[in-house]
Coordinates of N, CA and C in Angstrom, one line a residue:
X1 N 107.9 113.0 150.3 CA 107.1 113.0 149.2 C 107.3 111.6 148.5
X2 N 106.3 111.2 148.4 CA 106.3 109.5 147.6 C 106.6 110.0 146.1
X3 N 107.4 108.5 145.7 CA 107.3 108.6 143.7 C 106.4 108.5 143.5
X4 N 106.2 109.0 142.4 CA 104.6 108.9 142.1 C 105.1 108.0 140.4
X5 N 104.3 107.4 139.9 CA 104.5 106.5 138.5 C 103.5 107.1 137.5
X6 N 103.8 107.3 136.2 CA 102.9 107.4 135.2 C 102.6 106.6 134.5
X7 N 101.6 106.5 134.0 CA 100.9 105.5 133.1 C 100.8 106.4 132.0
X8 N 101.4 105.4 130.8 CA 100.9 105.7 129.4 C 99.8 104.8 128.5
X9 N 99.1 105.3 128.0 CA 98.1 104.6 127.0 C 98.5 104.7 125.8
X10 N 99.7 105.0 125.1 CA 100.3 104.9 123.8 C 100.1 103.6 123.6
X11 N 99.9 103.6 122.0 CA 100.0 102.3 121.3 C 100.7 101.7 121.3
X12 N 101.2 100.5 121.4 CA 102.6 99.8 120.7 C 102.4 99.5 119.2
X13 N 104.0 99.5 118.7 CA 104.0 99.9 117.9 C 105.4 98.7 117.4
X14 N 104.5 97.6 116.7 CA 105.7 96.4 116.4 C 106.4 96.8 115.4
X15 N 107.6 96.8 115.3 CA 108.2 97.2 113.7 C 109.3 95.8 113.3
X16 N 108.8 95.2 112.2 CA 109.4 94.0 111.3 C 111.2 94.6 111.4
X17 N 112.2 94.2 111.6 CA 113.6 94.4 111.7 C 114.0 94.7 110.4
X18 N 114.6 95.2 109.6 CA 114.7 95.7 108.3 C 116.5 95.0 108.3
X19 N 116.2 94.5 107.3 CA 117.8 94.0 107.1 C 118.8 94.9 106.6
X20 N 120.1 95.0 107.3 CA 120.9 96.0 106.3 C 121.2 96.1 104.8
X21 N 121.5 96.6 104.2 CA 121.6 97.0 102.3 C 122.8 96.0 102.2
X22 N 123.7 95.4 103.4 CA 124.6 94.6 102.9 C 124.5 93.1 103.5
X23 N 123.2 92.6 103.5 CA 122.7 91.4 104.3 C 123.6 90.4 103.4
X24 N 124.1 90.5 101.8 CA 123.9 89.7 100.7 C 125.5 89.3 101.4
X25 N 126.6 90.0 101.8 CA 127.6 90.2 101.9 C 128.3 89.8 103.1
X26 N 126.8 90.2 104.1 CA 127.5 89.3 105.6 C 127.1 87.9 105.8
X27 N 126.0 87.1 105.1 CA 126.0 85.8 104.6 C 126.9 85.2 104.0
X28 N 127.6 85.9 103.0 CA 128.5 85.2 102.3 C 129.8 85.1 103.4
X29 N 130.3 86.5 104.0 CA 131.2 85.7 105.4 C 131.0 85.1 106.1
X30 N 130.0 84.6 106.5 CA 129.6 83.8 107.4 C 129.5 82.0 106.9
X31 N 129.0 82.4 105.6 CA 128.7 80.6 105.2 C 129.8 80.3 103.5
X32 N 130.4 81.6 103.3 CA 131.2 81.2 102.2 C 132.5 80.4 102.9
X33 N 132.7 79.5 103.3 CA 133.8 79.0 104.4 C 135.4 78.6 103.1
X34 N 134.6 78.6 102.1 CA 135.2 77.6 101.3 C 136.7 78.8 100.6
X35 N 136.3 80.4 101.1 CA 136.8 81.0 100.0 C 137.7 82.2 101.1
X36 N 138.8 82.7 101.0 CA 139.5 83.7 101.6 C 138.4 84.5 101.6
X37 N 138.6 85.6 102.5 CA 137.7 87.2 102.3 C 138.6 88.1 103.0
X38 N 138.2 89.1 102.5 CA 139.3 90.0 103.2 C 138.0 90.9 103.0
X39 N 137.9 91.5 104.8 CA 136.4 92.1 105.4 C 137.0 93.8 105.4
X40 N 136.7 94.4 104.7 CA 136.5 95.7 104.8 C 135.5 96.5 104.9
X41 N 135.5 96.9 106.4 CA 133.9 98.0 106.7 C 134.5 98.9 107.8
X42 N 133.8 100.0 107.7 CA 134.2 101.0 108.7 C 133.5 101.1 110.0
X43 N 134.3 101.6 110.9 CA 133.7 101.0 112.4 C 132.2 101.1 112.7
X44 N 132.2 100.3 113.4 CA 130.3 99.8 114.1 C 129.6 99.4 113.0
X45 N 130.0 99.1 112.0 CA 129.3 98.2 110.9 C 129.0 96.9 111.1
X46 N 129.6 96.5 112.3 CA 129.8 94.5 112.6 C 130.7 94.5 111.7
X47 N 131.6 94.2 111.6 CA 132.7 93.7 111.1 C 133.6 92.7 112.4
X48 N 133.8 93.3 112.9 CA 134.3 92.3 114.0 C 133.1 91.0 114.5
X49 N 132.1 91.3 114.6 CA 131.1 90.5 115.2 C 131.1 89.6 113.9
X50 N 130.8 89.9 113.1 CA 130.9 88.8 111.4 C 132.3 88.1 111.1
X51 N 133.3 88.7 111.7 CA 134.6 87.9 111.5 C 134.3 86.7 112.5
X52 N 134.0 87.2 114.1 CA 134.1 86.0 115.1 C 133.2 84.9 114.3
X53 N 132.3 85.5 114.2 CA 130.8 84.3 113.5 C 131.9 83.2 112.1
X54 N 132.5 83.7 111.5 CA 133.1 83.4 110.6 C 133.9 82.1 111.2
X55 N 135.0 82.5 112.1 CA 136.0 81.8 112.8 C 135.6 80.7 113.6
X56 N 134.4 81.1 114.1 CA 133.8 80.2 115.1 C 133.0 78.7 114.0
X57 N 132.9 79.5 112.8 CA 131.9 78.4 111.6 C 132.9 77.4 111.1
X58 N 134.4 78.2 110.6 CA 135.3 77.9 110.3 C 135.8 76.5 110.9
X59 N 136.1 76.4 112.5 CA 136.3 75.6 113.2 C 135.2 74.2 113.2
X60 N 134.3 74.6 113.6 CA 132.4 74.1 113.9 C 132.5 73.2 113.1
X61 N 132.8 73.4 111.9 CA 132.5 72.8 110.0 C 133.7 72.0 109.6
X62 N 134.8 72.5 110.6 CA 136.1 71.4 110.1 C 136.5 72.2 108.8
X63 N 136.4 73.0 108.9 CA 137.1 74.0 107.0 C 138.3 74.2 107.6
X64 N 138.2 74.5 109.2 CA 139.8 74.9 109.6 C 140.3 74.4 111.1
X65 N 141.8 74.0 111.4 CA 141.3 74.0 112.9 C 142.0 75.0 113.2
X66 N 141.9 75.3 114.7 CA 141.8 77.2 115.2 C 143.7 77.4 114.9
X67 N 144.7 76.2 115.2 CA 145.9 76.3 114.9 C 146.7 77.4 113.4
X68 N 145.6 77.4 112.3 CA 145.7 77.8 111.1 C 144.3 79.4 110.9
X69 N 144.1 79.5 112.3 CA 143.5 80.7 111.6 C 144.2 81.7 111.9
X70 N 143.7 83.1 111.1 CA 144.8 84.4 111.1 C 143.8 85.3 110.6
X71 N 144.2 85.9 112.1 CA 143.0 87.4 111.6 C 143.3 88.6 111.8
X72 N 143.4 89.4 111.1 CA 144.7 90.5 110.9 C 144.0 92.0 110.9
X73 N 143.9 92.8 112.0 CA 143.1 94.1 112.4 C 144.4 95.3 112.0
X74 N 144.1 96.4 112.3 CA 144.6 97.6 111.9 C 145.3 98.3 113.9
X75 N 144.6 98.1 114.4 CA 145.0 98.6 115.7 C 145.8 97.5 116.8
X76 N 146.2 97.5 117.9 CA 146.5 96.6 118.8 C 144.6 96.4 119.6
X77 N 144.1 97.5 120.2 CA 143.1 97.4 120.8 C 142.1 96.5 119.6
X78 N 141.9 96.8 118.7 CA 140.8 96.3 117.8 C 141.4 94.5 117.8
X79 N 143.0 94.0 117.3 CA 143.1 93.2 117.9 C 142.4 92.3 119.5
X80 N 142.9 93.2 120.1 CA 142.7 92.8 121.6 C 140.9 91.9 121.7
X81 N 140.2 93.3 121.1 CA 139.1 92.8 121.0 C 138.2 91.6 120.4
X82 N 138.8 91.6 119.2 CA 138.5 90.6 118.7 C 139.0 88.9 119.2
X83 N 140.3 89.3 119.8 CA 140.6 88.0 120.2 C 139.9 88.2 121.7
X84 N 139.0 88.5 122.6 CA 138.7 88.2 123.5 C 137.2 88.0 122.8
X85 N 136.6 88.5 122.1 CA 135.2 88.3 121.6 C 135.2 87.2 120.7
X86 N 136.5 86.4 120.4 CA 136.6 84.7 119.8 C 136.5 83.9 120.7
X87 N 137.2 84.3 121.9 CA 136.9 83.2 123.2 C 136.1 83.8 123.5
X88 N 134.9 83.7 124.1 CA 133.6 84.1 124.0 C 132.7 83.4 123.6
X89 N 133.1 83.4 122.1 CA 132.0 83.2 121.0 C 132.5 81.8 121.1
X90 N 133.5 80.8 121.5 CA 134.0 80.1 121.2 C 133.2 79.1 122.1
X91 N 133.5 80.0 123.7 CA 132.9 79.4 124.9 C 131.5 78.7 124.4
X92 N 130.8 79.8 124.3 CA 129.4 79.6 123.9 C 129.1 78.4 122.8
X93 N 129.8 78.2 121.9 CA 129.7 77.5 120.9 C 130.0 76.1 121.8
X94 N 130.9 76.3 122.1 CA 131.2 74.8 122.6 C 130.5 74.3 123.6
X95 N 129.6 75.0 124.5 CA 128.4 74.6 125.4 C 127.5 74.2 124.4
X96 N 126.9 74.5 124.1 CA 125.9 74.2 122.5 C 126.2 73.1 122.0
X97 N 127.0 72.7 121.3 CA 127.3 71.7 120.4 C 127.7 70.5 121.1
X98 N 127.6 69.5 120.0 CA 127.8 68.2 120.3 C 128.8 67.3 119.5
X99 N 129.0 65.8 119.7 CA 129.7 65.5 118.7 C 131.1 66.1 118.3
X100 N 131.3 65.8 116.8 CA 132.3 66.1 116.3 C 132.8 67.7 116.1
X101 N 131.4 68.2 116.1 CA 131.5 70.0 116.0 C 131.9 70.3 117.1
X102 N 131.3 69.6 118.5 CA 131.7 69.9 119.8 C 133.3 70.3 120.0
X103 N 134.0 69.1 119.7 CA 135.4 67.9 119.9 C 136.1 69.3 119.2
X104 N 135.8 69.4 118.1 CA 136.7 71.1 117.2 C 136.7 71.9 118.0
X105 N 135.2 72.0 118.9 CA 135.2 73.4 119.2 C 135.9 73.6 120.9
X106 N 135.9 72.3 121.5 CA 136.5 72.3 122.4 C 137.9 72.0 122.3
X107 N 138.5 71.4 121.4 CA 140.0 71.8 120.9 C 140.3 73.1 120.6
X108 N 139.4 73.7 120.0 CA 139.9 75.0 119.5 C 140.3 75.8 120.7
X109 N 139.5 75.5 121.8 CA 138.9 76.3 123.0 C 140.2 75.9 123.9
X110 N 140.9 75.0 124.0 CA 142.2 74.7 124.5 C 143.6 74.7 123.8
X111 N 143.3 75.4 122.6 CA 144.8 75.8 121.8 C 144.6 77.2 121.0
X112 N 143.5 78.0 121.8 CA 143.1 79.3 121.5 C 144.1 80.1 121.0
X113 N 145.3 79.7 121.7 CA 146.5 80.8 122.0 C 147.3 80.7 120.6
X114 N 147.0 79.2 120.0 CA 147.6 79.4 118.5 C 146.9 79.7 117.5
X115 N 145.9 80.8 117.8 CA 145.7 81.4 116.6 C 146.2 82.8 116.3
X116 N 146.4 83.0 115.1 CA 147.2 84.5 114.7 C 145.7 85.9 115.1
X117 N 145.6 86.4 116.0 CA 144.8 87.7 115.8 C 146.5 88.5 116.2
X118 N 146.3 89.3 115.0 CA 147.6 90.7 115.5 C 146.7 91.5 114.7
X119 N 148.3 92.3 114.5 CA 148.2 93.6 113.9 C 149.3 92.9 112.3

């Protein structure tokens, strides 16, 4: 018996992306570089994905180099995570960039190991 395929004639149906109720809050970690934060949100809210963005800007901008950062989770795994989703995000960054943002980011990217992610 052959597959047989169906065709639908439903409309599409574009929907504009609706920003979350805390857009005002994950901008400010991301571009407040200048200010401590201490990120409290409960799981799958991006909290981890807004820290890395943070760390990776931190470095990028010269506010920090990766030897002085410290990022301090509640679990070992949530650690774990976060520090393999910085090298990552780091990689990526430093294919992208150029110059002097580059030079950070590819320093960062080879003394990865001295930055504080624990518990």
């Amino acid at each position: 018996m052959a597959n047989k395929r169906r065709r639908t004639s439903a409309a599409s149906v574009v929907e504009q992306p609706v920003a979350p109720p805390d857009q005002e809050q994950r901008l400010r970690i991301l571009n407040d570089l200048d200010t401590n934060l201490l990120v409290e949100a409960a799981a799958g809210t991006g909290r981890t994905t807004s820290m890395v963005q943070r760390m990776v800007a931190l470095i990028r901008e010269g506010k920090s180099p990766v030897e002085t950062i410290a990022a301090v989770t509640f679990t070992r795994k949530a650690a774990s995570e976060l520090r393999a989703r910085f090298q990552l995000a780091l990689e990526s960054a430093a294919r992208e960039a150029s110059g002097p943002e580059g030079d950070r980011l590819n320093h960062a990217l080879q003394h990865v190991q001295r930055c504080f992610i624990g518990t």
